[in-house]
Coordinates of C-alpha atoms in Angstrom, one line a residue:
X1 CA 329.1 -20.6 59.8
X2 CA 328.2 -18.6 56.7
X3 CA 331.2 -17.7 54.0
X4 CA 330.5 -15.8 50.9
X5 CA 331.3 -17.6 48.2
X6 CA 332.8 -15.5 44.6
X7 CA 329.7 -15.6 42.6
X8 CA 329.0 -14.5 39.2
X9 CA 327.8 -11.0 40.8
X10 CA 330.9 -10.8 42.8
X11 CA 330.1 -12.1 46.2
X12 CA 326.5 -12.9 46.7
X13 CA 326.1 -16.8 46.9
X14 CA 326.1 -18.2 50.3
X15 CA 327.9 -21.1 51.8
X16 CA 327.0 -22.7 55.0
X17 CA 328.7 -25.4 57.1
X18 CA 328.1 -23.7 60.6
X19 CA 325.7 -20.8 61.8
X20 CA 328.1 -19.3 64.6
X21 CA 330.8 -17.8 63.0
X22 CA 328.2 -15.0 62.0
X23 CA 328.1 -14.0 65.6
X24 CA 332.2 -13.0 65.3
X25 CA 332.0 -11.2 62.8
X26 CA 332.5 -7.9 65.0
X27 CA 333.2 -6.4 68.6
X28 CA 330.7 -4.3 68.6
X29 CA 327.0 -4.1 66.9
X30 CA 328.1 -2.9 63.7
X31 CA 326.3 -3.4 60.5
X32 CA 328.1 -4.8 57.6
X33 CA 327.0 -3.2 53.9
X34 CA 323.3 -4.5 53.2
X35 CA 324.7 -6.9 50.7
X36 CA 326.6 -8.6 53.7
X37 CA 323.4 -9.0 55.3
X38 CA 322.9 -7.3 59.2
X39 CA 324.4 -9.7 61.5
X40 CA 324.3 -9.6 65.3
X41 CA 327.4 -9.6 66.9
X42 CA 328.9 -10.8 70.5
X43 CA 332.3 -9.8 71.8
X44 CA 334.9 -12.3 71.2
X45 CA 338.0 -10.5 72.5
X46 CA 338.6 -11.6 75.4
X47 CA 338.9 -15.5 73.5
X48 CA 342.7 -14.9 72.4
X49 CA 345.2 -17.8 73.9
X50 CA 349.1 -17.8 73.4
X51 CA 349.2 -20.9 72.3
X52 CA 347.5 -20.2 68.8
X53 CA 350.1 -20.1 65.9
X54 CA 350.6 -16.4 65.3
X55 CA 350.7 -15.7 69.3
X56 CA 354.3 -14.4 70.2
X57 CA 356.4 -15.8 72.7
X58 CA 353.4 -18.9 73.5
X59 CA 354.2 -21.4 75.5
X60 CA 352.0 -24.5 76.2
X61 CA 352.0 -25.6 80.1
X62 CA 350.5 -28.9 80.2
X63 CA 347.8 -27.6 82.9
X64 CA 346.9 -24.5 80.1
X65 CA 343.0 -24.3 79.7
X66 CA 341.7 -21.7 77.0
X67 CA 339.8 -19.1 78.3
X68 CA 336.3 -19.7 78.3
X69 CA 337.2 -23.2 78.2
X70 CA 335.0 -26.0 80.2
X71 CA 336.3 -27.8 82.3
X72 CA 334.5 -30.8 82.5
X73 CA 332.8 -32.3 79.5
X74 CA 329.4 -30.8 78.5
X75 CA 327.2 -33.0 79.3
X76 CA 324.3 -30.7 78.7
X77 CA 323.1 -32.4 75.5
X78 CA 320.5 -35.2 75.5
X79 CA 321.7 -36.5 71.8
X80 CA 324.8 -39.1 71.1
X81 CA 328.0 -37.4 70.6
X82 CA 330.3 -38.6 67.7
X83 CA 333.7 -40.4 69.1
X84 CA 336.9 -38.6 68.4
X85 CA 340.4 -39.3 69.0
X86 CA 343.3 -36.6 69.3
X87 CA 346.8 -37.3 67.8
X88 CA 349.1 -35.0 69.2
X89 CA 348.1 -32.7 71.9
X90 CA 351.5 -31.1 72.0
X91 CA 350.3 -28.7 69.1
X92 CA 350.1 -25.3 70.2
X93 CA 346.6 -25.1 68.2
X94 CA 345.5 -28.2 70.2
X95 CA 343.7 -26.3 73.1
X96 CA 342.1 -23.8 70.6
X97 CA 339.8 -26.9 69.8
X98 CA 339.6 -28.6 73.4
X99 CA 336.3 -26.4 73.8
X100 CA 334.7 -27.9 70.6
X101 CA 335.7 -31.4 71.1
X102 CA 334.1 -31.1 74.7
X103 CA 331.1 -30.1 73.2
X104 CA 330.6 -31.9 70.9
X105 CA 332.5 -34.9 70.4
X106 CA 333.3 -37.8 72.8
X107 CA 337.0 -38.2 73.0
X108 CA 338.1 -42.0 73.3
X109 CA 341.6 -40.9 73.5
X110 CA 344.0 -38.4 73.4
X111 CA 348.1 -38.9 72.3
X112 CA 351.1 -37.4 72.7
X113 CA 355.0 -38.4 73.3
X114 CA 354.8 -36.0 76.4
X115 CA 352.6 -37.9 79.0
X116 CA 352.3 -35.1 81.3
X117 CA 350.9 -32.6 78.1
X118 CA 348.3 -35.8 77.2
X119 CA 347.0 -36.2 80.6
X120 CA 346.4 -32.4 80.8
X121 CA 345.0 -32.6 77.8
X122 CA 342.8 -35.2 78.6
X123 CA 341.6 -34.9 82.2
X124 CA 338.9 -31.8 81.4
X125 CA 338.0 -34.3 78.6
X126 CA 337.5 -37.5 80.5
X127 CA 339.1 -39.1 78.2
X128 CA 342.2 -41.7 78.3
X129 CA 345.7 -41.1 77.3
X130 CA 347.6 -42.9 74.5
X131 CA 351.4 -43.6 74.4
X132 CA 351.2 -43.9 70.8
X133 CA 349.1 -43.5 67.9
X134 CA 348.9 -47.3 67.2
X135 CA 347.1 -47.2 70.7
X136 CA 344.9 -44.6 69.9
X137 CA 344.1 -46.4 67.2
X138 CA 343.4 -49.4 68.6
X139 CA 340.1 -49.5 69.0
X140 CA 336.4 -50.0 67.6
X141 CA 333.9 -47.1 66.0
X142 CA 336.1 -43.7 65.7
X143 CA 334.3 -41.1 63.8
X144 CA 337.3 -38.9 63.3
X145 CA 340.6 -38.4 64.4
X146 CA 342.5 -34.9 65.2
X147 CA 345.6 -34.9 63.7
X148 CA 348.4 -32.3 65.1
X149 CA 351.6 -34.0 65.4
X150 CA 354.9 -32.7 63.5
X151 CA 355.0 -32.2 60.4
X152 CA 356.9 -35.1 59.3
X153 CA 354.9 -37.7 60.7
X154 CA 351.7 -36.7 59.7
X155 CA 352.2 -38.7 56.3
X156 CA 352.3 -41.7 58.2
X157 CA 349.4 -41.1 60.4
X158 CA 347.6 -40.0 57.9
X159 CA 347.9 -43.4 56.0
X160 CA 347.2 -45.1 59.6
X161 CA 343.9 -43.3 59.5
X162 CA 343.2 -44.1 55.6
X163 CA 344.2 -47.6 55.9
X164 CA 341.4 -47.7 58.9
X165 CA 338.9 -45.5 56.7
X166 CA 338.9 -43.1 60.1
X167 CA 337.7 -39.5 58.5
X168 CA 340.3 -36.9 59.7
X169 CA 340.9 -33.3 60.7
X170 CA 345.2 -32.6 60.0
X171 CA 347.0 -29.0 61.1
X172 CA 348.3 -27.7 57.9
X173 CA 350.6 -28.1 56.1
X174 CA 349.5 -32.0 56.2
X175 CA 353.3 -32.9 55.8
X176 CA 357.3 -31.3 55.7
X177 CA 357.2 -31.0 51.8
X178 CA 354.6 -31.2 48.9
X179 CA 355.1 -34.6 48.1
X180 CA 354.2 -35.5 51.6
X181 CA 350.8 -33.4 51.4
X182 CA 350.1 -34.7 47.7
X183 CA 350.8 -38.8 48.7
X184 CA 347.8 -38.1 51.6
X185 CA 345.6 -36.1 49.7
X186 CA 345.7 -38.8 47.0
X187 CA 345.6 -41.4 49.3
X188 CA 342.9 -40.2 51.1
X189 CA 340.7 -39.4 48.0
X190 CA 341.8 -42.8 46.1
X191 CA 340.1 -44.7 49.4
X192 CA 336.8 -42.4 50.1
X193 CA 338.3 -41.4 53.5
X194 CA 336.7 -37.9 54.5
X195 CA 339.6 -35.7 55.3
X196 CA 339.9 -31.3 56.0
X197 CA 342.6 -28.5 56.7
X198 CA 341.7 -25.6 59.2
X199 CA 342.2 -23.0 56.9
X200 CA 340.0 -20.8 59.3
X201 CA 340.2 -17.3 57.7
X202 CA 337.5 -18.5 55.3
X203 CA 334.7 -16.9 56.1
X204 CA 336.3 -15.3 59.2
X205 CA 335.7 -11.5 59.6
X206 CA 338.3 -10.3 57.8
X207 CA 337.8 -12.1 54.5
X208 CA 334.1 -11.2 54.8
X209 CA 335.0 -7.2 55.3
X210 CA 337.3 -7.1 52.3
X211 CA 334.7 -9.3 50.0
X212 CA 332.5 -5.8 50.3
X213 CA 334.6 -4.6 47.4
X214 CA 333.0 -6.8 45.0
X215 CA 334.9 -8.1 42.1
X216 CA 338.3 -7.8 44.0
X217 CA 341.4 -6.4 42.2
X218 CA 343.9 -5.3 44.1
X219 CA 344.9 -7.0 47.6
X220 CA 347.1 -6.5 50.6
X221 CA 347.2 -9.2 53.5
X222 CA 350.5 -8.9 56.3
X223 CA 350.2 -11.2 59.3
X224 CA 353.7 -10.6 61.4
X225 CA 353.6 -13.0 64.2
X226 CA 355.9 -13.2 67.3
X227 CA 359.4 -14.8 67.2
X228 CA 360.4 -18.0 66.5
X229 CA 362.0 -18.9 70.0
X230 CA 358.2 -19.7 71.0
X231 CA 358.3 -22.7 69.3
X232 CA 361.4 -24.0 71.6
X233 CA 359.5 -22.8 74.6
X234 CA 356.5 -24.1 73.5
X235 CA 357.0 -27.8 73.7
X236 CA 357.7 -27.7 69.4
X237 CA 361.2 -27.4 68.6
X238 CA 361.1 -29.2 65.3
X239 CA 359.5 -26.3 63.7
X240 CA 363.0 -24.5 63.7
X241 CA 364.0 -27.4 61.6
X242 CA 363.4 -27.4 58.0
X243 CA 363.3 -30.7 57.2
X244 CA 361.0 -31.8 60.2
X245 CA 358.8 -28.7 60.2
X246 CA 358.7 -28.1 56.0
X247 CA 359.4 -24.3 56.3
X248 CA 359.1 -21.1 58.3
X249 CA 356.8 -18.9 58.4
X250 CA 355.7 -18.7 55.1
X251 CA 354.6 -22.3 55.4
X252 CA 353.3 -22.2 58.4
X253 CA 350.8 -18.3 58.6
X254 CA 351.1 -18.4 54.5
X255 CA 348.3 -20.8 54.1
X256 CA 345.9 -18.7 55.6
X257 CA 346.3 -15.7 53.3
X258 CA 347.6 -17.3 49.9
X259 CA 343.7 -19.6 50.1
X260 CA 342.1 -16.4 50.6
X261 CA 343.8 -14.9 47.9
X262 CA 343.0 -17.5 45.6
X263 CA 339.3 -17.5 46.2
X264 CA 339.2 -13.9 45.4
X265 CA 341.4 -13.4 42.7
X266 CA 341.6 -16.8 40.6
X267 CA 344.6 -19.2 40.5
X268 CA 347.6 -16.8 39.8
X269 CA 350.0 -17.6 36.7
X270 CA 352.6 -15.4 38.4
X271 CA 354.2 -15.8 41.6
X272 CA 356.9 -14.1 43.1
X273 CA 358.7 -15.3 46.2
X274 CA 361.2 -13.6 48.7
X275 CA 362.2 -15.6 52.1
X276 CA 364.3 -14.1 54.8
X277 CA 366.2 -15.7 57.7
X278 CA 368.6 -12.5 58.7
X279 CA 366.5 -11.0 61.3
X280 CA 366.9 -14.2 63.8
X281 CA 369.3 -16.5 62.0
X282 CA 367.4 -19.4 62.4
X283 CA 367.4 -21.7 59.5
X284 CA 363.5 -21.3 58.7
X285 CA 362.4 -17.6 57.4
X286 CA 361.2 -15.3 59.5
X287 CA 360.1 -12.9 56.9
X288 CA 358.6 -13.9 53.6
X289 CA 356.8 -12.0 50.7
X290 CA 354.7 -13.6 47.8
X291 CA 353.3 -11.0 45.1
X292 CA 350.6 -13.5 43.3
X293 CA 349.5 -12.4 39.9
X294 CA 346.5 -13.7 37.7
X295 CA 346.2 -13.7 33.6
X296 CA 344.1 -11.4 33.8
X297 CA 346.8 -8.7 36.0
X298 CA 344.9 -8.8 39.4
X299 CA 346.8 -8.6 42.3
X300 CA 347.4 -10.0 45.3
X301 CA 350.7 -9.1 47.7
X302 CA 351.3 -11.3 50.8
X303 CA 353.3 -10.7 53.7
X304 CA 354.1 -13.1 56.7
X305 CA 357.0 -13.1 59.4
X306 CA 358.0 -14.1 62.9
X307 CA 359.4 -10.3 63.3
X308 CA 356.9 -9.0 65.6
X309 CA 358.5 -8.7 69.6
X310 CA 357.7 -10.7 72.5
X311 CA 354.4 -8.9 73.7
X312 CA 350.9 -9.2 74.5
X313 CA 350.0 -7.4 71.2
X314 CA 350.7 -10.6 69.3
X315 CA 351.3 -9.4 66.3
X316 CA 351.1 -7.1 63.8
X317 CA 348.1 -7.6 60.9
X318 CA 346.7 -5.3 58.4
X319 CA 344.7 -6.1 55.2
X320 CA 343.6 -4.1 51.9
X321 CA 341.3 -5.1 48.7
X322 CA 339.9 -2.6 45.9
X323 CA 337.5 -3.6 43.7
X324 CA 334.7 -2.8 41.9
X325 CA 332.5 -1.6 44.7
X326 CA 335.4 0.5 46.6
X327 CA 338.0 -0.4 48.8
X328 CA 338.4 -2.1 52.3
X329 CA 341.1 -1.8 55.0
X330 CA 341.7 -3.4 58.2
X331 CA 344.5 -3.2 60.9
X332 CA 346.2 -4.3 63.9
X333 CA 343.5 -3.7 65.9
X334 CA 340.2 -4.2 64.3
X335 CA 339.8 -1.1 63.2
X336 CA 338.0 -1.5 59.4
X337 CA 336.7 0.7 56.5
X338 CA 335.0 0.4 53.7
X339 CA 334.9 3.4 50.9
X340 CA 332.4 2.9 48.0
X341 CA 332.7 4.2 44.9
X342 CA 330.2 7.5 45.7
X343 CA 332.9 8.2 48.3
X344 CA 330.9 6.9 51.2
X345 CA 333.3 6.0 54.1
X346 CA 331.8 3.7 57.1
X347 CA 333.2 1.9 59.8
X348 CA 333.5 -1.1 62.4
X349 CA 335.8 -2.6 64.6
X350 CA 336.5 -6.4 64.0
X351 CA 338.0 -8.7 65.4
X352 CA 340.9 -10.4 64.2
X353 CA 342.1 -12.6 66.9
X354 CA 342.0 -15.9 65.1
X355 CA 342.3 -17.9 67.9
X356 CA 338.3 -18.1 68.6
X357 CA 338.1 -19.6 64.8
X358 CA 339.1 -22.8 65.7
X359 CA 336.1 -23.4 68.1
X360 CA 334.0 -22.4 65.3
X361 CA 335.9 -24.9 62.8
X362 CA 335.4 -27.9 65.0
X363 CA 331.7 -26.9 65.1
X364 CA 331.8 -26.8 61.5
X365 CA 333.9 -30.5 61.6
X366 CA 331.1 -31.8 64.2
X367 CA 328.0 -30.3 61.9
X368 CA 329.2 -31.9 58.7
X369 CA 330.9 -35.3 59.5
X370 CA 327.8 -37.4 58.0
X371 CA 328.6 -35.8 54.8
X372 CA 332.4 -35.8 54.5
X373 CA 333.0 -32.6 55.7
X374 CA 331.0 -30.6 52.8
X375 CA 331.6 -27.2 52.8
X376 CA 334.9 -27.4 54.9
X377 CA 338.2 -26.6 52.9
X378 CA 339.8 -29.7 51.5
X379 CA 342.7 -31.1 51.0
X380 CA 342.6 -31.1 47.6
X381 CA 342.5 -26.9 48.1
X382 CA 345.1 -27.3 50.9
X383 CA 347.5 -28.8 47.5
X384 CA 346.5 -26.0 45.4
X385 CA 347.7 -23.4 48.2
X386 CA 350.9 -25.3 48.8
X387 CA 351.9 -25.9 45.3
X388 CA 352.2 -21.6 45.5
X389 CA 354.6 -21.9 48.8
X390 CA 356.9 -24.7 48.7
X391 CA 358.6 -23.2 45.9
X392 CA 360.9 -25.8 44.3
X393 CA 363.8 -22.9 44.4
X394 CA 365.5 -23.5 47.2
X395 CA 367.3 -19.6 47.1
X396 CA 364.1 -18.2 48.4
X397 CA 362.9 -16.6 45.3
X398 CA 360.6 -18.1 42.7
X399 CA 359.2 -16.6 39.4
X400 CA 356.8 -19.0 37.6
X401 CA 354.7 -17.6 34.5

């Protein structure tokens, strides 16, 4: 996968930490602006599953395979596989990364407090199921660990796997409240224990359509998912509870949008913050609004929710940047433009499922675990991010500058 990293020109300098996120990039053959580089493109829409996150009204059913999913494990490759243990498998991002880890890990074990949901889990794997994380733990030469169980646990685990120097992939937010997320990332730093955050918009196509402005501006990111009842249905209650879960849904779809801003703005001195629980009652917001403001007066506006319906639409997305090469829109459906600055309007159609993103981020995990994860976002960025959302205002609204 290929990002574009904010150079001194704007948006020229390359990253890499896996090649095939450059085949996502669109449904169809479309060529990005020359500066992006022409990329060849394969259709990815048919790899949504309503079990990712933003998916409204998911459920997980413990016999639930991804689409496009083996399985069996790929046995297919000739060279050693690194071990891998999953914690958690009741996460409704787990089977987004079941593909990957079939791939290209060998899974030694696979936990969750649901046994039915771990040996589902498991079986395509061929791997054995845990009661506990102490069991899944308990034995010799883990390369990494998966980390997707609730919120408020994952401090603990997390120093499990530090204690054991076991390198680690953890869900955001990596904790129920800042000083959860800041105690592992410490932790984890303070003992040279590898550790990264699927922030998987990075380098995704929709941060790499709106980079085309240049020297962004101005931007506009909403990412509406389905209700919050899918969390009940869904095998995770305790993200309707605020002190288990650490927030709604500007906590949990935030993350995503507030990194991207920050690597294309700068670190705002300004940040506005408006949470809403009135349009379900629940006691986490369904609706939340950040307007993020740099010293410098560019501009990013952020909009997340658990307002969209019950449907197989998903959700409702759409995203704007202006900057110094023109300006850049996407929407619901893929549908994208850029306009330079001679007026010059062209078109593509992207996709912006985000489910098939975590199959590429396990790749990336798989491709750089010999050297810490470089290149992958870390947790020290995931603190940044978080610092911006867990507002220490409890009312909702926060004004820092």
């Amino acid at each position: 996968m290929e990002f574009l990293e904010h150079g001194p020109d704007g948006y020229t300098t390359f990253a890499r930490f896996a090649s095939p996120v450059q085949k996502a990039l669109t449904k169809r053959g479309d060529v990005l602006q020359p500066r992006l580089q022409s990329i060849s493109a394969i259709d990815l829409s048919n790899r949504s599953h309503p079990e990712a996150t933003e998916a409204p009204g998911s459920s997980i059913n413990a016999n639930d395979q991804c689409e496009g999913e083996s399985s069996a494990v790929d046995h297919s490759s000739s060279a050693p596989r690194p071990s891998a243990v999953v914690l958690g498998a009741s996460h409704w991002h787990a089977p987004l990364y079941r593909a990957g880890l079939a791939r290209r890990f060998r899974v030694t074990a696979v936990q969750d407090p649901d046994p039915a949901v771990a040996r589902a889990f498991a079986e395509p794997l061929g791997a054995p199921v845990a009661a506990s994380v102490d069991e899944a733990l308990d034995q010799d030469g883990i390369d990494v660990a998966f980390v997707f169980c609730p919120h408020h646990e994952m401090l603990e685990v997390g120093r499990k796997l530090i204690g054991r120097g076991i390198p680690f992939v953890i869900e955001k937010p990596a904790g129920a409240n800042l000083d959860d997320l800041r105690a592992i990332e410490e932790e984890a730093r303070s003992a040279a224990v590898p550790a990264t955050v699927a922030l998987v918009q990075r380098g995704a196509p929709i941060d790499t359509w709106l980079r085309q402005v240049g020297d962004i501006v101005y931007e506009r990111m909403a990412f509406v998912a389905g209700p919050p009842s899918r969390y009940r249905s869904n095998g995770n209650p305790w993200m309707l509870e605020p002190g288990l879960s650490g927030g709604g849904s500007l906590m949990n779809l935030g993350p995503h949008f507030v990194d991207m801003a920050i690597r294309h703005l700068g670190h705002p001195v300004d940040v506005v913050q408006k949470l809403s629980t009135t349009l379900h009652g629940e006691t986490v917001d369904d609706h939340a609004t950040m307007i993020l403001t740099t010293g410098t007066g560019r501009e990013a506006i952020v909009e997340v929710g658990y307002a969209f319906p019950d449907s197989p639409l998903k959700r409702y997305c759409s995203f704007t940047a202006a900057g110094s090469h023109g300006f850049a829109t996407v929407d619901t459906n893929g549908d994208a433009t850029f306009t330079d600055q001679s007026g010059v309007t062209k078109s593509a159609v992207l996709e912006v499922d985000s489910d098939p993103l975590y199959d590429v981020f396990v790749t990336g995990v798989a491709d750089t675990l010999t050297t810490g994860f470089a290149g992958l976002p870390t947790l020290a960025e995931l603190v940044t991010t978080m610092e911006l959302i867990w507002s220490p205002h409890p009312e909702g609204t926060a004004r820092r500058g």
